[in-house]
Tab-separated table of C-alpha atoms and ligand atoms in Angstrom:
chain	number	residue	atom	x	y	z
A	172	UNK	CA	17.861	12.605	-2.176
A	173	UNK	CA	16.927	8.272	-1.967
A	174	UNK	CA	15.359	8.743	-4.725
A	175	UNK	CA	16.174	10.646	-7.487
A	176	UNK	CA	15.674	9.535	-10.962
A	177	UNK	CA	13.275	7.238	-9.389
A	178	UNK	CA	9.425	6.158	-10.715
A	179	UNK	CA	6.844	5.001	-8.061
A	180	UNK	CA	3.176	4.123	-8.108
A	181	UNK	CA	1.547	4.465	-4.829
A	182	UNK	CA	-2.205	2.005	-5.015
A	183	UNK	CA	-4.687	4.179	-2.801
A	184	UNK	CA	-3.043	7.405	-3.099
A	185	UNK	CA	-5.160	10.179	-2.420
A	186	UNK	CA	-6.004	9.428	1.235
A	187	UNK	CA	-4.773	8.415	4.080
A	188	UNK	CA	-0.732	5.796	4.056
A	189	UNK	CA	-1.063	5.634	0.488
A	190	UNK	CA	-1.266	9.795	-0.197
A	191	UNK	CA	1.531	10.068	2.546
A	192	UNK	CA	3.972	7.444	0.969
A	193	UNK	CA	3.124	9.366	-2.929
A	194	UNK	CA	4.187	12.452	-0.584
A	195	UNK	CA	7.687	11.220	1.260
A	196	UNK	CA	8.485	9.161	-1.549
A	197	UNK	CA	8.530	12.551	-3.875
A	198	UNK	CA	10.242	14.196	-1.275
A	199	UNK	CA	12.683	11.763	-1.773
A	200	UNK	CA	13.476	12.851	-5.541
A	201	UNK	CA	10.729	10.432	-6.741
A	202	UNK	CA	8.427	11.050	-9.782
A	203	UNK	CA	4.690	9.613	-8.903
A	204	UNK	CA	1.600	7.825	-10.406
A	205	UNK	CA	-0.934	8.469	-8.437
A	206	UNK	CA	-3.655	5.638	-8.113
A	207	UNK	CA	-7.152	5.784	-6.933
A	208	UNK	CA	-10.571	4.876	-7.968
A	209	UNK	CA	-13.412	7.455	-6.355
A	210	UNK	CA	-11.707	10.472	-5.143
A	211	UNK	CA	-10.157	11.567	-8.084
A	212	UNK	CA	-10.314	15.570	-6.915
A	213	UNK	CA	-8.356	13.773	-3.838
A	214	UNK	CA	-5.926	12.819	-5.734
A	215	UNK	CA	-5.338	15.469	-8.041
A	216	UNK	CA	-4.902	17.723	-5.248
A	217	UNK	CA	-1.652	15.493	-3.917
A	218	UNK	CA	-0.513	15.318	-7.943
A	219	UNK	CA	-0.218	19.260	-7.418
A	220	UNK	CA	1.791	18.573	-4.588
A	221	UNK	CA	3.777	16.686	-5.718
A	222	UNK	CA	4.685	18.520	-9.032
A	223	UNK	CA	5.250	21.400	-6.142
A	224	UNK	CA	8.162	19.826	-4.987
A	225	UNK	CA	9.345	19.812	-9.137
A	226	UNK	CA	8.449	16.060	-9.513
A	227	UNK	CA	6.866	14.671	-12.350
A	228	UNK	CA	2.686	13.152	-11.273
A	229	UNK	CA	0.488	11.875	-13.144
A	230	UNK	CA	-3.286	10.513	-11.700
A	231	UNK	CA	-4.298	7.446	-12.735
A	232	UNK	CA	-8.601	6.415	-11.637
A	233	UNK	CA	-8.785	2.438	-11.759
A	234	UNK	CA	-10.695	-0.653	-9.685
A	235	UNK	CA	-7.585	-2.275	-8.575
A	236	UNK	CA	-9.441	-5.346	-8.619
A	237	UNK	CA	-9.806	-5.767	-11.925
A	238	UNK	CA	-6.878	-6.959	-13.086
A	239	UNK	CA	-8.639	-5.657	-17.267
A	240	UNK	CA	-7.988	-1.671	-15.022
A	241	UNK	CA	-5.002	-2.642	-13.574
A	242	UNK	CA	-3.757	-2.796	-16.941
A	243	UNK	CA	-4.846	-0.187	-18.719
A	244	UNK	CA	-3.052	1.972	-15.979
A	245	UNK	CA	-0.086	-0.309	-16.809
A	246	UNK	CA	-1.071	1.436	-20.605
A	247	UNK	CA	-1.219	5.129	-19.431
A	248	UNK	CA	1.760	5.217	-17.297
A	249	UNK	CA	4.368	3.311	-20.018
A	250	UNK	CA	2.977	6.629	-22.088
A	251	UNK	CA	4.638	8.877	-19.968
A	252	UNK	CA	7.073	6.983	-18.056
A	253	UNK	CA	9.813	3.702	-19.026
A	254	UNK	CA	7.875	1.876	-16.203
A	255	UNK	CA	8.202	2.300	-12.598
A	256	UNK	CA	10.893	1.162	-10.398
A	257	UNK	CA	9.272	1.343	-7.039
A	258	UNK	CA	5.202	0.304	-6.664
A	259	UNK	CA	4.079	1.047	-3.707
A	260	UNK	CA	0.224	-1.805	-2.830
A	261	UNK	CA	-1.573	0.405	-0.381
A	262	UNK	CA	-4.738	0.455	-1.582
A	263	UNK	CA	-7.215	-1.405	0.877
A	264	UNK	CA	-10.852	-1.497	1.959
A	265	UNK	CA	-11.787	-2.404	5.662
A	266	UNK	CA	-14.822	-3.210	7.034
A	267	UNK	CA	-15.970	-4.233	10.889
A	268	UNK	CA	-18.512	-7.139	9.691
A	269	UNK	CA	-18.769	-10.558	12.044
A	270	UNK	CA	-17.975	-13.620	10.474
A	271	UNK	CA	-22.664	-14.570	10.444
A	272	UNK	CA	-23.136	-11.242	8.985
A	273	UNK	CA	-20.437	-11.741	5.943
A	274	UNK	CA	-22.049	-13.085	3.453
A	275	UNK	CA	-20.075	-13.782	-0.106
A	276	UNK	CA	-20.489	-10.836	-2.097
A	277	UNK	CA	-18.876	-9.074	1.036
A	278	UNK	CA	-16.002	-11.617	1.583
A	279	UNK	CA	-14.967	-11.741	-2.451
A	280	UNK	CA	-14.763	-7.615	-2.307
A	281	UNK	CA	-12.606	-7.534	0.073
A	282	UNK	CA	-10.479	-9.718	-0.798
A	283	UNK	CA	-10.552	-8.520	-4.148
A	284	UNK	CA	-9.202	-5.390	-3.112
A	285	UNK	CA	-6.631	-6.017	-0.689
A	286	UNK	CA	-5.395	-9.166	-1.818
A	287	UNK	CA	-6.018	-9.775	-5.677
A	288	UNK	CA	-4.960	-6.107	-6.063
A	289	UNK	CA	-1.493	-6.769	-5.151
A	290	UNK	CA	-1.295	-10.151	-8.078
A	291	UNK	CA	-2.658	-8.479	-10.564
A	292	UNK	CA	-0.336	-5.045	-10.343
A	293	UNK	CA	2.839	-6.559	-9.216
A	294	UNK	CA	2.142	-8.781	-11.576
A	295	UNK	CA	1.275	-5.718	-14.364
A	296	UNK	CA	4.283	-3.489	-12.376
A	297	UNK	CA	7.205	-6.193	-12.326
A	298	UNK	CA	7.045	-6.698	-15.636
A	299	UNK	CA	8.903	-3.244	-16.568
A	300	UNK	CA	11.419	-3.944	-13.534
A	301	UNK	CA	12.477	-7.287	-14.883
A	302	UNK	CA	13.422	-5.945	-17.862
A	303	UNK	CA	15.456	-3.341	-16.715
A	304	UNK	CA	16.640	-5.782	-13.746
A	305	UNK	CA	15.554	-3.437	-10.424
A	306	UNK	CA	12.705	-2.995	-8.575
A	307	UNK	CA	11.209	-2.673	-5.235
A	308	UNK	CA	7.887	-3.981	-4.505
A	309	UNK	CA	6.006	-2.521	-1.291
A	310	UNK	CA	3.147	-4.317	0.360
A	311	UNK	CA	1.067	-2.562	2.853
A	312	UNK	CA	-0.612	-5.452	5.217
A	313	UNK	CA	-1.274	-5.235	8.545
A	314	UNK	CA	-0.909	-5.824	12.116
A	315	UNK	CA	-4.006	-8.093	12.317
A	316	UNK	CA	-2.267	-10.200	9.675
A	317	UNK	CA	-0.587	-11.611	12.713
A	318	UNK	CA	-2.528	-11.474	15.897
A	319	UNK	CA	-6.341	-11.679	14.522
A	320	UNK	CA	-8.968	-10.073	15.211
A	321	UNK	CA	-12.259	-10.445	15.974
A	322	UNK	CA	-15.167	-8.279	13.887
A	323	UNK	CA	-13.212	-9.069	9.964
A	324	UNK	CA	-12.535	-12.506	9.328
A	325	UNK	CA	-11.538	-10.891	5.360
A	326	UNK	CA	-9.856	-8.422	6.084
A	327	UNK	CA	-6.858	-10.072	8.383
A	328	UNK	CA	-7.353	-13.554	6.433
A	329	UNK	CA	-6.080	-10.971	2.790
A	330	UNK	CA	-3.655	-8.762	5.075
A	331	UNK	CA	-2.216	-12.200	6.499
A	332	UNK	CA	-2.569	-14.042	2.580
A	333	UNK	CA	-0.719	-10.870	1.106
A	334	UNK	CA	2.428	-11.905	4.124
A	335	UNK	CA	3.061	-15.046	1.854
A	336	UNK	CA	3.004	-13.831	-1.293
A	337	UNK	CA	5.517	-11.551	-0.567
A	338	UNK	CA	8.067	-14.033	0.734
A	339	UNK	CA	7.164	-15.964	-2.244
A	340	UNK	CA	7.429	-13.087	-5.316
A	341	UNK	CA	10.525	-12.259	-3.072
A	342	UNK	CA	11.699	-15.540	-3.353
A	343	UNK	CA	10.388	-15.617	-7.397
A	344	UNK	CA	11.922	-12.286	-8.132
A	345	UNK	CA	14.913	-12.032	-6.694
A	346	UNK	CA	17.261	-13.091	-9.689
A	347	UNK	CA	15.735	-10.529	-11.302
A	348	UNK	CA	17.108	-7.967	-8.800
A	349	UNK	CA	13.816	-6.800	-7.749
A	350	UNK	CA	13.096	-7.218	-3.367
A	351	UNK	CA	9.388	-7.444	-1.518
A	352	UNK	CA	8.883	-6.365	0.665
A	353	UNK	CA	5.803	-5.737	3.426
A	354	UNK	CA	4.930	-2.713	5.981
A	355	UNK	CA	2.076	-3.901	8.344
A	356	UNK	CA	0.887	-0.452	10.001
A	357	UNK	CA	-1.089	-1.096	13.592
A	358	UNK	CA	-3.389	1.761	14.274
A	359	UNK	CA	-3.404	4.659	11.990
A	360	UNK	CA	-4.670	7.756	11.921
A	361	UNK	CA	-6.777	7.805	9.315
A	362	UNK	CA	-9.981	7.633	7.426
A	363	UNK	CA	-10.106	3.773	7.663
A	364	UNK	CA	-9.731	4.173	11.902
A	365	UNK	CA	-12.421	7.522	11.474
A	366	UNK	CA	-15.067	5.860	11.911
A	367	UNK	CA	-13.750	4.360	15.479
A	368	UNK	CA	-15.865	5.419	18.532
A	369	UNK	CA	-14.183	6.687	21.818
A	370	UNK	CA	-14.770	4.113	23.951
A	371	UNK	CA	-12.981	2.069	20.621
A	372	UNK	CA	-9.983	4.522	20.655
A	373	UNK	CA	-9.366	4.903	24.149
A	374	UNK	CA	-9.221	0.543	24.532
A	375	UNK	CA	-6.376	0.912	21.003
A	376	UNK	CA	-4.596	3.492	22.995
A	377	UNK	CA	-4.367	0.777	25.621
A	378	UNK	CA	-2.844	-2.049	23.506
A	379	UNK	CA	0.353	0.503	22.669
A	380	UNK	CA	3.180	1.031	24.489
A	381	UNK	CA	4.639	4.504	22.921
A	382	UNK	CA	1.440	6.071	24.118
A	383	UNK	CA	0.245	7.022	20.878
A	384	UNK	CA	-1.789	6.241	17.787
A	385	UNK	CA	0.465	6.028	14.728
A	386	UNK	CA	0.256	8.783	11.649
A	387	UNK	CA	0.056	7.770	8.213
A	388	UNK	CA	4.095	8.969	7.769
A	389	UNK	CA	4.970	6.931	10.614
A	390	UNK	CA	4.355	4.465	7.562
A	391	UNK	CA	5.116	6.423	4.511
A	392	UNK	CA	9.146	6.923	5.850
A	393	UNK	CA	9.171	2.596	6.522
A	394	UNK	CA	8.479	2.959	3.071
A	395	UNK	CA	11.197	5.539	1.988
A	396	UNK	CA	13.810	3.378	3.339
A	397	UNK	CA	12.342	-0.335	1.929
A	398	UNK	CA	12.019	1.784	-1.605
A	399	UNK	CA	15.558	3.084	-1.435
A	400	UNK	CA	19.202	1.411	-1.967
A	401	UNK	CA	19.953	1.928	1.989
A	402	UNK	CA	17.573	-1.300	2.099
A	403	UNK	CA	18.948	-3.841	-1.679
A	404	UNK	CA	19.631	-6.295	0.723
A	405	UNK	CA	16.368	-6.230	2.160
A	406	UNK	CA	13.506	-8.491	0.798
A	407	UNK	CA	10.611	-10.922	1.805
A	408	UNK	CA	10.421	-8.984	4.954
A	409	UNK	CA	7.737	-7.379	7.259
A	410	UNK	CA	8.495	-3.967	8.776
A	411	UNK	CA	5.712	-3.953	11.563
A	412	UNK	CA	5.124	-0.359	11.938
A	413	UNK	CA	2.867	-0.286	15.503
A	414	UNK	CA	4.299	1.724	18.494
A	415	UNK	CA	5.285	-1.314	19.931
A	416	UNK	CA	1.279	-2.804	20.033
A	417	UNK	CA	2.800	-6.341	18.713
A	418	UNK	CA	5.818	-7.513	18.900
A	419	UNK	CA	6.998	-11.204	16.454
B	670	NAP	P1	-7.840	5.334	3.804
B	670	NAP	O1	-7.319	6.295	4.301
B	670	NAP	O2	-9.864	4.341	3.867
B	670	NAP	O3	-7.754	4.987	2.179
B	670	NAP	C1	-7.856	4.350	1.503
B	670	NAP	C2	-7.391	4.374	-0.415
B	670	NAP	O4	-6.848	3.109	-0.712
B	670	NAP	C3	-7.360	5.425	-0.767
B	670	NAP	O5	-6.707	6.163	-1.542
B	670	NAP	C4	-8.629	4.390	-2.325
B	670	NAP	O6	-8.857	5.628	-2.301
B	670	NAP	C5	-8.415	3.613	-2.353
B	670	NAP	N1	-8.918	2.236	-2.781
B	670	NAP	C6	-9.496	1.845	-1.818
B	670	NAP	N2	-10.611	0.915	-3.027
B	670	NAP	C7	-9.608	0.623	-4.083
B	670	NAP	C8	-9.870	-0.211	-5.290
B	670	NAP	N3	-9.986	-0.798	-5.642
B	670	NAP	N4	-9.117	0.351	-6.209
B	670	NAP	C9	-8.151	1.348	-5.808
B	670	NAP	N5	-8.020	2.205	-5.580
B	670	NAP	C10	-9.060	1.666	-4.478
B	670	NAP	O7	-7.349	4.102	3.870
B	670	NAP	P2	-5.556	4.301	4.979
B	670	NAP	O8	-5.920	3.262	6.476
B	670	NAP	O9	-4.572	4.735	4.570
B	670	NAP	O10	-5.358	2.272	4.471
B	670	NAP	C11	-4.123	1.974	3.802
B	670	NAP	C12	-3.650	0.562	3.597
B	670	NAP	O11	-2.733	0.472	4.783
B	670	NAP	C13	-4.804	-0.325	3.331
B	670	NAP	O12	-3.876	-1.708	2.496
B	670	NAP	C14	-4.734	-0.724	5.040
B	670	NAP	O13	-5.804	-1.608	5.080
B	670	NAP	C15	-3.831	-0.743	5.534
B	670	NAP	N6	-3.252	-0.482	7.148
B	670	NAP	C16	-4.475	1.099	7.580
B	670	NAP	C17	-4.689	1.121	9.005
B	670	NAP	C18	-5.103	2.039	9.238
B	670	NAP	O14	-4.853	1.790	11.427
B	670	NAP	N7	-5.441	2.504	9.110
B	670	NAP	C19	-3.810	-0.156	9.670
B	670	NAP	C20	-2.868	-1.135	8.953
B	670	NAP	C21	-2.901	-1.600	7.767
B	670	NAP	P3	-10.679	6.366	-3.408
B	670	NAP	O15	-9.783	7.466	-2.167
B	670	NAP	O16	-10.071	6.573	-4.297
B	670	NAP	O17	-11.750	5.792	-2.404
C-alpha cells in the first residue's frame, strides 16, 4: 500500500470524484477526512466504507468558500489527527450560464467555492505540513482551464486560476518538502455532468479519442499517485485525465 500511516482530507468527498478519491486513498492505507457541504448522509456512507477498509474516517461539514468554516474544520481535524499529510482540494460547483445572464452574485459564488476554497484550505492545512516538513496538496482543476468553454466563463476562469495558484504554491512550499500539483479532468461521469442532454453527451464523446466518458476512479488513480512517495520529485505540474480530448 502506498499511503500507510497517512491522513488525507478530501473536500467535497460525499459524491463524484471526491468520493472516488477518498475511497482510493483509503484503499492505499490512508485515514480520510470526508468533507461535504450538504450531503451529510452520503458523506457518512463514504466514511463507513472507509472504516470497512480498516481505516479511520471523520466527516466534517464545512463550506470551503467560508474561511471561518475552513478554520473550524481544521480545529475539528486536529482534535482527532495530527494534521493532514494529503490535502485534495476537490470541492467544486459548475453552472451553465452565458455571460449576459451572469450577475455578480453568480460570478462571486462560483469563484468562492472553486477558487477561494482552494486558497482557504491550502492556507489552513499547510500549517502542520510546514511544521512536519512534508505534505501533498492536490488541486482539482479542469480541461476547460486550458481550452476555454462557451457557457461558463466563471468556471473556466476559476479553474485556470487554480493552475496559477498551484504553480505559485509549489514554489512557496517546495522548501518545506510539500509538493503541490493539479489534476485537470475532462468529461467525467458524476452528478455534475448528469444533467447533460443525450445530444450534449454524444457531442462530448465525439471529442474523446479514447471513446468513453471518464469515471471518477480515473481521476482518483492519478490523485493516489500524486499523494504517494512515488511522486516526490513532481511539483507544480498538471496531470490531464481526459481520454486525449485535449493534449498539451
Ligand atoms: P459533484 O459530483 O457535483 O460533487 C461536488 C462535491 O463538492 C460534493 O461532494 C459537494 O458536497 C461538494 N461541494 C460543493 N460545494 C461545496 C462547498 N462550498 N464546500 C464544500 N463542499 C462543497 O462534482 P464532481 O463532478 O465530482 O467534481 C469534483 C471536482 O472535479 C470539482 O472541482 C469539479 O469542478 C472538477 N471537475 C469535474 C469534471 C466532471 O466532468 N465531472 C470535470 C473537470 C473538473 P455536497 O454533496 O454536500 O453538496
